[in-house]
Coordinates of C-alpha atoms and ligand atoms in Angstrom, one line a residue:
M1 CA -4.7 31.6 -1.8
R2 CA -4.4 30.6 1.8
T3 CA -5.3 27.4 3.5
Q4 CA -4.4 25.7 6.8
V5 CA -2.9 22.5 5.5
A6 CA -1.6 22.3 1.9
I7 CA -1.6 18.6 0.8
I8 CA 0.5 17.4 -2.1
G9 CA -0.8 14.2 -3.8
S10 CA -4.4 12.9 -4.1
G11 CA -3.6 9.2 -3.4
P12 CA -5.1 7.6 -0.4
S13 CA -2.8 9.4 2.0
G14 CA -3.6 12.9 0.9
L15 CA -7.4 12.3 0.5
L16 CA -7.8 10.4 3.8
L17 CA -5.8 13.2 5.6
G18 CA -7.9 15.9 3.9
Q19 CA -11.2 14.2 4.8
L20 CA -10.2 13.6 8.5
L21 CA -9.2 17.3 8.8
A22 CA -12.5 18.3 7.2
T23 CA -14.4 16.5 10.0
I24 CA -12.9 18.9 12.5
G25 CA -13.2 22.0 10.3
I26 CA -9.6 22.3 9.2
E27 CA -9.2 23.6 5.7
T28 CA -7.1 21.9 3.1
V29 CA -6.2 22.2 -0.6
I30 CA -4.9 19.1 -2.5
L31 CA -2.5 19.6 -5.3
E32 CA -2.3 16.5 -7.7
R33 CA 0.1 16.2 -10.6
S34 CA -2.2 13.8 -12.6
S35 CA -5.8 13.8 -13.7
R36 CA -8.6 12.4 -11.5
E37 CA -9.1 9.6 -14.1
H38 CA -5.4 8.7 -14.1
V39 CA -5.4 8.4 -10.3
L40 CA -8.5 6.2 -10.4
G41 CA -7.0 4.0 -13.2
R42 CA -4.2 2.7 -11.1
V43 CA -4.7 -0.8 -9.7
R44 CA -2.9 -1.4 -6.5
A45 CA -3.6 -2.7 -2.9
G46 CA -6.4 -5.0 -2.0
V47 CA -6.3 -5.9 1.6
L48 CA -7.3 -3.5 4.5
E49 CA -6.4 -3.9 8.2
Q50 CA -9.1 -3.2 10.7
G51 CA -7.4 0.0 11.8
T52 CA -7.7 1.3 8.2
V53 CA -11.3 0.3 8.0
D54 CA -11.9 2.1 11.4
L55 CA -10.1 5.2 10.1
L56 CA -12.1 5.3 6.9
G57 CA -15.2 5.1 9.1
E58 CA -14.0 8.0 11.2
A59 CA -13.6 10.0 8.0
G60 CA -17.2 9.2 7.0
V61 CA -16.3 7.2 3.9
A62 CA -16.9 3.6 4.9
D63 CA -20.6 3.0 3.8
R64 CA -19.8 1.2 0.6
L65 CA -16.8 -0.5 2.2
H66 CA -19.1 -2.0 4.9
T67 CA -21.5 -3.3 2.3
E68 CA -19.1 -4.4 -0.4
G69 CA -15.9 -5.2 1.5
L70 CA -15.2 -8.9 1.9
Q71 CA -14.2 -10.0 5.5
H72 CA -11.6 -12.7 5.5
S73 CA -10.7 -14.7 8.5
G74 CA -7.8 -16.6 7.1
I75 CA -5.2 -16.9 4.2
S76 CA -3.6 -20.0 2.7
L77 CA 0.1 -20.6 2.0
A78 CA 0.6 -23.1 -0.8
F79 CA 3.8 -25.2 -1.0
D80 CA 4.6 -28.9 -1.2
G81 CA 1.6 -29.4 -3.6
R82 CA -1.0 -28.4 -1.1
L83 CA -2.7 -25.6 0.9
H84 CA -1.9 -24.8 4.5
R85 CA -4.5 -22.4 6.0
I86 CA -3.5 -19.8 8.5
D87 CA -6.5 -19.1 10.8
L88 CA -6.0 -15.3 11.2
T89 CA -9.1 -14.9 13.3
G90 CA -8.6 -17.9 15.6
L91 CA -4.9 -16.9 16.2
T92 CA -5.5 -13.3 16.8
G93 CA -8.5 -13.4 19.2
G94 CA -11.2 -12.6 16.6
K95 CA -9.4 -10.2 14.2
H96 CA -9.9 -10.3 10.4
V97 CA -9.0 -8.3 7.3
T98 CA -11.2 -6.7 4.6
V99 CA -10.7 -7.1 0.9
Y100 CA -11.6 -3.9 -0.8
G101 CA -9.6 -2.4 -3.6
Q102 CA -7.5 0.7 -3.2
T103 CA -9.2 2.1 -6.3
E104 CA -12.5 1.9 -4.5
V105 CA -11.1 3.6 -1.3
T106 CA -9.8 6.4 -3.6
H107 CA -13.1 6.7 -5.4
D108 CA -15.0 6.9 -2.1
L109 CA -12.7 9.6 -0.8
M110 CA -12.8 11.6 -3.9
D111 CA -16.6 11.5 -4.0
K112 CA -16.9 12.6 -0.4
R113 CA -14.4 15.5 -1.0
E114 CA -16.3 16.6 -4.1
A115 CA -19.6 16.5 -2.4
A116 CA -18.3 18.6 0.5
G117 CA -17.0 21.2 -2.0
L118 CA -13.4 20.9 -0.9
V119 CA -10.7 21.9 -3.3
T120 CA -8.5 19.6 -5.3
V121 CA -6.4 21.0 -8.1
Y122 CA -5.7 18.2 -10.7
E123 CA -3.0 18.4 -13.3
A124 CA -1.0 20.9 -11.2
S125 CA 2.5 20.9 -12.5
N126 CA 5.8 22.0 -10.9
V127 CA 4.4 21.6 -7.4
A128 CA 7.0 22.8 -4.9
P129 CA 6.9 23.0 -1.1
R130 CA 8.8 26.0 0.0
D131 CA 10.1 27.8 3.2
F132 CA 8.9 24.9 5.4
G133 CA 11.9 25.4 7.6
G134 CA 10.3 28.7 9.0
A135 CA 6.9 29.7 10.2
S136 CA 5.4 30.7 6.9
P137 CA 5.5 27.9 4.4
F138 CA 3.9 28.0 1.0
V139 CA 3.5 25.7 -2.0
S140 CA 3.9 27.0 -5.6
Y141 CA 2.5 25.2 -8.6
H142 CA 1.7 25.8 -12.3
K143 CA -1.7 25.4 -13.9
D144 CA -3.0 26.5 -17.3
G145 CA 0.2 28.5 -17.9
V146 CA -0.1 30.5 -14.7
T147 CA 2.0 30.2 -11.5
H148 CA 0.0 30.0 -8.3
R149 CA 1.0 30.2 -4.6
I150 CA -0.8 28.7 -1.6
D151 CA 0.3 30.0 1.8
C152 CA -0.4 27.6 4.7
D153 CA 0.4 26.6 8.2
F154 CA 1.7 23.1 7.3
I155 CA 2.6 21.0 4.2
A156 CA 1.7 17.4 4.0
G157 CA 3.8 15.5 1.4
C158 CA 1.5 12.7 0.3
D159 CA 2.9 12.5 -3.1
G160 CA 4.2 8.9 -3.2
Y161 CA 7.6 7.5 -3.8
H162 CA 8.3 9.5 -7.0
G163 CA 6.9 12.7 -5.6
I164 CA 8.7 16.0 -5.0
S165 CA 8.3 16.4 -1.3
R166 CA 11.1 14.1 -0.1
G167 CA 13.4 15.6 -2.7
S168 CA 12.8 19.1 -1.4
V169 CA 14.3 18.4 2.0
P170 CA 17.8 19.9 2.3
E171 CA 20.6 17.5 1.5
G172 CA 22.0 15.7 4.5
A173 CA 18.8 16.2 6.5
L174 CA 17.6 12.7 5.3
K175 CA 18.8 9.3 5.8
T176 CA 17.5 6.6 3.5
F177 CA 17.5 2.8 3.7
E178 CA 16.8 0.6 0.7
R179 CA 16.7 -2.9 -0.6
Q180 CA 15.8 -3.9 -4.1
Y181 CA 14.6 -7.3 -5.0
P182 CA 15.6 -9.0 -8.2
F183 CA 12.1 -9.6 -9.4
G184 CA 8.7 -8.0 -9.8
W185 CA 5.0 -8.9 -9.7
L186 CA 3.1 -9.3 -12.9
G187 CA -0.6 -8.7 -12.0
V188 CA -3.9 -9.2 -13.9
L189 CA -7.4 -8.2 -13.2
A190 CA -10.2 -10.4 -14.8
E191 CA -13.9 -10.6 -14.5
V192 CA -13.9 -14.2 -13.3
P193 CA -14.8 -15.7 -9.9
P194 CA -11.8 -16.1 -7.5
V195 CA -10.4 -19.6 -7.3
D196 CA -10.9 -19.7 -3.5
H197 CA -12.9 -17.7 -1.0
E198 CA -9.6 -16.6 0.7
L199 CA -6.2 -15.4 -0.5
I200 CA -3.5 -18.0 -1.6
Y201 CA 0.2 -17.1 -1.3
A202 CA 2.1 -19.8 -3.3
N203 CA 5.7 -20.7 -3.0
H204 CA 6.7 -22.8 -6.1
E205 CA 9.9 -23.8 -7.7
R206 CA 8.8 -21.7 -10.8
G207 CA 8.3 -18.7 -8.5
F208 CA 5.8 -17.0 -6.3
A209 CA 2.1 -16.7 -7.2
L210 CA -0.8 -14.9 -5.4
C211 CA -4.5 -15.5 -5.8
S212 CA -6.5 -12.5 -4.6
M213 CA -9.8 -10.8 -5.5
R214 CA -11.8 -7.7 -5.7
S215 CA -15.3 -9.2 -5.4
P216 CA -17.0 -12.5 -5.8
R217 CA -17.0 -11.9 -9.5
R218 CA -13.5 -10.2 -10.0
S219 CA -10.1 -11.8 -9.5
R220 CA -6.7 -10.4 -9.0
Y221 CA -3.8 -12.7 -9.7
Y222 CA 0.0 -12.2 -9.6
V223 CA 3.1 -14.2 -10.6
Q224 CA 6.7 -13.4 -9.8
V225 CA 8.7 -12.4 -12.8
P226 CA 12.3 -11.3 -13.4
A227 CA 12.7 -7.5 -12.8
D228 CA 13.3 -6.7 -16.5
E229 CA 10.3 -8.6 -17.8
R230 CA 7.9 -6.8 -20.2
V231 CA 4.1 -6.9 -20.0
E232 CA 4.0 -7.3 -23.8
D233 CA 5.5 -10.7 -23.5
W234 CA 2.7 -12.0 -21.4
P235 CA -0.4 -12.6 -23.4
D236 CA -3.4 -13.8 -21.3
D237 CA -2.8 -17.5 -22.2
R238 CA 0.8 -17.5 -21.0
F239 CA -0.2 -15.8 -17.8
W240 CA -3.0 -18.3 -16.9
D241 CA -0.7 -21.3 -17.8
E242 CA 2.1 -19.9 -15.6
L243 CA -0.2 -19.2 -12.7
R244 CA -1.8 -22.7 -12.8
R245 CA 1.7 -24.4 -12.9
R246 CA 2.6 -22.6 -9.7
L247 CA -0.6 -23.7 -7.7
P248 CA -1.4 -27.1 -6.2
S249 CA -3.0 -29.3 -8.8
Q250 CA -6.5 -29.3 -7.2
T251 CA -6.4 -25.5 -6.9
A252 CA -5.0 -25.1 -10.4
A253 CA -7.9 -27.1 -11.9
A254 CA -10.4 -24.8 -10.2
V255 CA -9.0 -21.6 -11.7
T256 CA -11.5 -19.9 -13.9
T257 CA -9.8 -18.0 -16.7
G258 CA -11.0 -15.2 -18.8
P259 CA -9.8 -12.0 -20.6
S260 CA -7.8 -9.7 -18.4
F261 CA -8.7 -6.1 -18.4
E262 CA -5.6 -4.8 -16.6
K263 CA -2.1 -6.1 -16.7
S264 CA 1.0 -4.5 -15.2
I265 CA 4.4 -5.3 -13.6
A266 CA 5.3 -3.7 -10.2
P267 CA 8.9 -3.7 -9.0
L268 CA 9.6 -4.9 -5.4
R269 CA 11.4 -2.6 -3.1
S270 CA 11.9 -1.8 0.6
F271 CA 12.7 1.8 1.3
V272 CA 12.5 4.1 4.3
A273 CA 13.4 7.8 4.7
E274 CA 14.1 9.2 8.2
P275 CA 13.0 11.4 9.7
M276 CA 9.4 12.0 8.4
R277 CA 9.2 15.7 9.4
F278 CA 11.2 18.8 8.4
G279 CA 9.9 21.9 10.2
R280 CA 6.4 22.4 8.8
L281 CA 6.7 19.7 6.1
F282 CA 5.5 16.1 6.9
L283 CA 6.1 13.1 4.8
V284 CA 3.2 10.6 4.7
G285 CA 2.7 7.2 3.2
D286 CA 4.8 6.1 0.1
A287 CA 6.5 9.5 0.1
A288 CA 8.4 8.2 3.1
H289 CA 8.5 4.5 2.8
I290 CA 7.9 1.6 0.4
V291 CA 7.3 -2.0 1.1
P292 CA 7.0 -5.0 -1.2
P293 CA 3.4 -5.9 -1.5
T294 CA 3.8 -9.4 -0.2
G295 CA 2.6 -8.5 3.3
A296 CA -0.2 -6.2 1.9
K297 CA 1.1 -3.4 4.1
G298 CA 1.6 -0.3 1.8
L299 CA -1.7 1.2 2.0
N300 CA -2.3 0.3 5.6
L301 CA 1.0 2.1 6.6
A302 CA -0.1 5.1 4.7
A303 CA -3.3 5.0 6.9
S304 CA -1.4 4.7 10.1
D305 CA 0.9 7.7 9.2
V306 CA -2.2 9.7 8.4
R307 CA -3.7 8.9 11.7
Y308 CA -0.7 10.0 13.7
L309 CA -0.4 13.2 11.7
F310 CA -4.2 13.9 12.1
A311 CA -3.9 13.5 15.8
G312 CA -1.0 15.9 15.9
L313 CA -2.7 18.5 13.8
R314 CA -5.9 18.2 15.9
E315 CA -4.0 18.8 19.0
F316 CA -2.2 21.8 17.4
Y317 CA -5.3 23.5 16.2
S318 CA -7.5 22.7 19.3
H319 CA -5.0 23.1 22.2
Q320 CA -2.1 25.1 20.5
S321 CA 0.2 22.2 21.5
E322 CA 3.0 21.0 19.2
A323 CA 3.6 17.8 21.2
G324 CA 1.7 15.5 18.8
L325 CA 3.5 17.0 15.7
D326 CA 6.9 16.7 17.5
A327 CA 6.1 13.0 18.1
Y328 CA 4.8 12.3 14.6
S329 CA 8.0 11.0 12.9
A330 CA 9.2 8.7 15.7
K331 CA 5.8 7.2 16.3
A332 CA 5.1 6.7 12.5
L333 CA 8.6 5.1 12.0
A334 CA 8.3 2.7 14.9
R335 CA 5.2 1.2 13.1
V336 CA 6.8 1.5 9.7
W337 CA 9.9 -0.4 10.5
K338 CA 7.8 -3.4 11.9
A339 CA 5.9 -3.6 8.6
V340 CA 9.1 -3.2 6.6
R341 CA 10.5 -6.1 8.5
F342 CA 7.3 -8.3 8.1
S343 CA 7.0 -7.4 4.3
W344 CA 10.7 -8.2 3.8
W345 CA 10.3 -11.6 5.6
M346 CA 7.1 -12.6 3.8
T347 CA 9.0 -11.8 0.6
T348 CA 11.9 -13.7 1.6
I349 CA 10.0 -16.9 2.6
L350 CA 7.6 -16.9 -0.4
H351 CA 9.8 -16.1 -3.4
R352 CA 12.5 -17.8 -5.3
F353 CA 15.7 -15.7 -5.3
P354 CA 18.1 -16.2 -8.2
E355 CA 21.1 -16.3 -5.8
T356 CA 19.6 -19.0 -3.4
G357 CA 21.7 -22.1 -3.5
E358 CA 20.7 -25.6 -2.2
F359 CA 21.4 -24.5 1.4
G360 CA 19.2 -21.5 1.2
Q361 CA 16.5 -23.6 -0.5
R362 CA 16.4 -26.1 2.4
I363 CA 16.2 -23.3 5.0
Q364 CA 13.2 -21.8 3.2
E365 CA 11.4 -25.1 3.2
A366 CA 12.2 -25.7 6.8
E367 CA 10.9 -22.3 7.6
L368 CA 7.6 -22.8 5.8
D369 CA 7.1 -26.2 7.4
Y370 CA 7.9 -24.7 10.9
L371 CA 5.6 -21.8 10.2
V372 CA 2.5 -23.8 9.4
H373 CA 3.1 -26.5 12.1
S374 CA 4.0 -24.2 15.1
K375 CA 1.2 -22.2 16.6
A376 CA 3.7 -19.7 18.0
A377 CA 5.1 -19.1 14.5
S378 CA 1.6 -19.0 12.7
T379 CA 0.4 -16.5 15.4
A380 CA 3.4 -14.1 14.7
L381 CA 2.4 -14.2 11.0
A382 CA -1.3 -13.7 11.8
E383 CA -0.8 -10.8 14.2
N384 CA 1.3 -8.9 11.7
Y385 CA -1.0 -9.7 8.7
V386 CA -4.2 -8.5 10.5
G387 CA -2.0 -5.4 11.5
L388 CA -0.1 -4.3 14.6
P389 CA -1.8 -1.9 16.9
Y390 CA -1.3 1.9 16.4
Ligands
RFL1 P1 0.3 7.1 -3.9 O1 -0.8 6.3 -4.0 O2 1.5 6.9 -4.8 O3 -0.3 8.6 -4.2 C1 0.6 9.8 -4.4 C2 -0.1 10.8 -5.3 O4 0.8 11.9 -5.4 C3 0.8 12.3 -6.8 N1 2.1 13.0 -7.1 C4 2.2 14.4 -7.1 N2 1.3 15.3 -7.0 C5 1.6 16.6 -7.2 N3 3.0 17.0 -7.5 C6 3.9 16.0 -7.6 N4 5.2 16.3 -7.8 C7 3.5 14.6 -7.4 N5 4.2 13.4 -7.4 C8 3.2 12.5 -7.3 C9 0.7 11.1 -7.6 O5 0.1 11.3 -8.9 C10 -0.4 10.3 -6.7 O6 -1.7 10.5 -7.0 O7 0.8 7.3 -2.3 P2 0.0 7.3 -1.1 O8 -1.2 8.1 -1.1 O9 1.0 7.5 0.0 O10 -0.6 5.8 -1.0 C11 0.2 4.7 -0.8 C12 -0.3 3.4 -1.6 O11 -0.7 3.8 -2.9 C13 0.8 2.3 -1.7 O12 1.3 2.1 -0.4 C14 0.2 1.0 -2.1 O13 -0.6 1.1 -3.3 C15 1.4 0.1 -2.4 N6 1.1 -0.9 -3.3 C16 0.5 -1.9 -2.9 N7 0.2 -2.0 -1.5 C17 -0.4 -3.1 -1.0 O14 -0.7 -3.1 0.2 N8 -0.8 -4.1 -1.9 C18 -0.5 -4.1 -3.3 O15 -0.9 -4.9 -3.9 C19 0.2 -3.0 -3.8 N9 0.4 -2.9 -5.1 C20 1.5 -0.7 -4.7 C21 1.1 -1.8 -5.6 C22 2.2 0.4 -5.2 C23 2.6 0.5 -6.6 N10 3.3 1.7 -7.0 C24 3.6 2.8 -6.1 C25 3.9 1.8 -8.2 C26 1.4 -1.6 -6.9 C27 2.1 -0.5 -7.4 C28 2.5 -0.5 -8.9
PHB2 C1 -4.1 -7.5 -4.1 O1 -5.3 -8.0 -4.0 O2 -3.8 -6.8 -5.0 C2 -3.2 -7.9 -3.0 C3 -3.5 -8.8 -2.0 C4 -2.5 -9.2 -1.1 C5 -1.3 -8.8 -1.2 C6 -0.9 -7.9 -2.3 C7 -1.8 -7.5 -3.2 O3 -0.4 -9.2 -0.3

């Protein structure tokens, strides 16, 4: 088989790239290791920057997002027993964020791809990008006991942090940067109304907590837990008790509890691989970088990578120019590092670190106090949270 761009991974990066390329008539084949159901069963991000919403619109997949997405003009930071609101819209000259689950984004993209008759091979095993250092790359994979080969012009490695693409790059060609955090987030989804109409990020002596949502009837809540914690040790009652203990008393009293229908623990990590291009192989989204979820940036960074790569491929196919492709890695990384910094900083000010002594604790308190009382500091948070320009 032959295609123009072979895409590895059908997460948001791969699907969005495929859809944008389809709008300008460029053929793609997506190879996905898991089943469609498995990909849709993963609960992940919930906050979209305006740039991400616009890009989904450009790809023709924003109808449901526009009707069901919740526009938020602020977030609250909870500490010292009360809520401190950050007026995102007022501080950024009218910008806001949209709350719409990654699962829904993925669903919309898959539906659109299927309706257009575009090829996605699910449950493809041993996917391997090959010969991308030269002019004739191809991807091999196994399916139903048969080895297949797809020849292509370019390969997009959209296969996430645990994917094969980054690992296929010759040793020494890649520099990686990493920070592990000594805790994870235990998250639950429950069919109960959210405690507040906006998100609440809480810093408490028992640890961080986040009140988020998926709709006016569905809540997403998280609490910081030690990195080695097990989900089995967290029955619903224990989760709700711990969440409420970490919130200001008035907020805690307003939490509606109910049975959870998803519960998982995500580790927190910052990771960047440089560069994001090797010949005709491009790394996109989590395949190249991971941020802790505190800044709600993972999915949005995947979208900005896709936008830069899409622009480069469009220029290549319409004007036979490689300038955009040549600029891809540097452009994407400039934005990535700013989000890595912001996510690391949000994580640092909102979580309790085991090694923080009394001095570090006072510094954190001073920073939070400064943040909510200084317009300059609040503005810096707001402009990063709504998303830096592309
Ligand atoms: P994805 O979503 O990981 O998709 C990659 C796809 O590639 C497939 N794959 C392969 N396919 C073929 N061959 C192989 N060898 C393959 N290896 C992997 C996988 O099955 C998968 O379908 O990456 P993508 O598209 O770059 O999208 C990035 C976002 O998913 C990610 O940035 C965010 O979800 C990060 N993230 C969160 N971001 C937020 O902004 N807020 C959150 O609350 C949030 N929670 C999370 C998260 C990421 C998590 N991960 C990666 C474990 C919670 C978790 C648990
Ligand atoms: C979520 O709703 O899953 C969510 C929201 C904001 C974050 C992280 C996760 O910063």
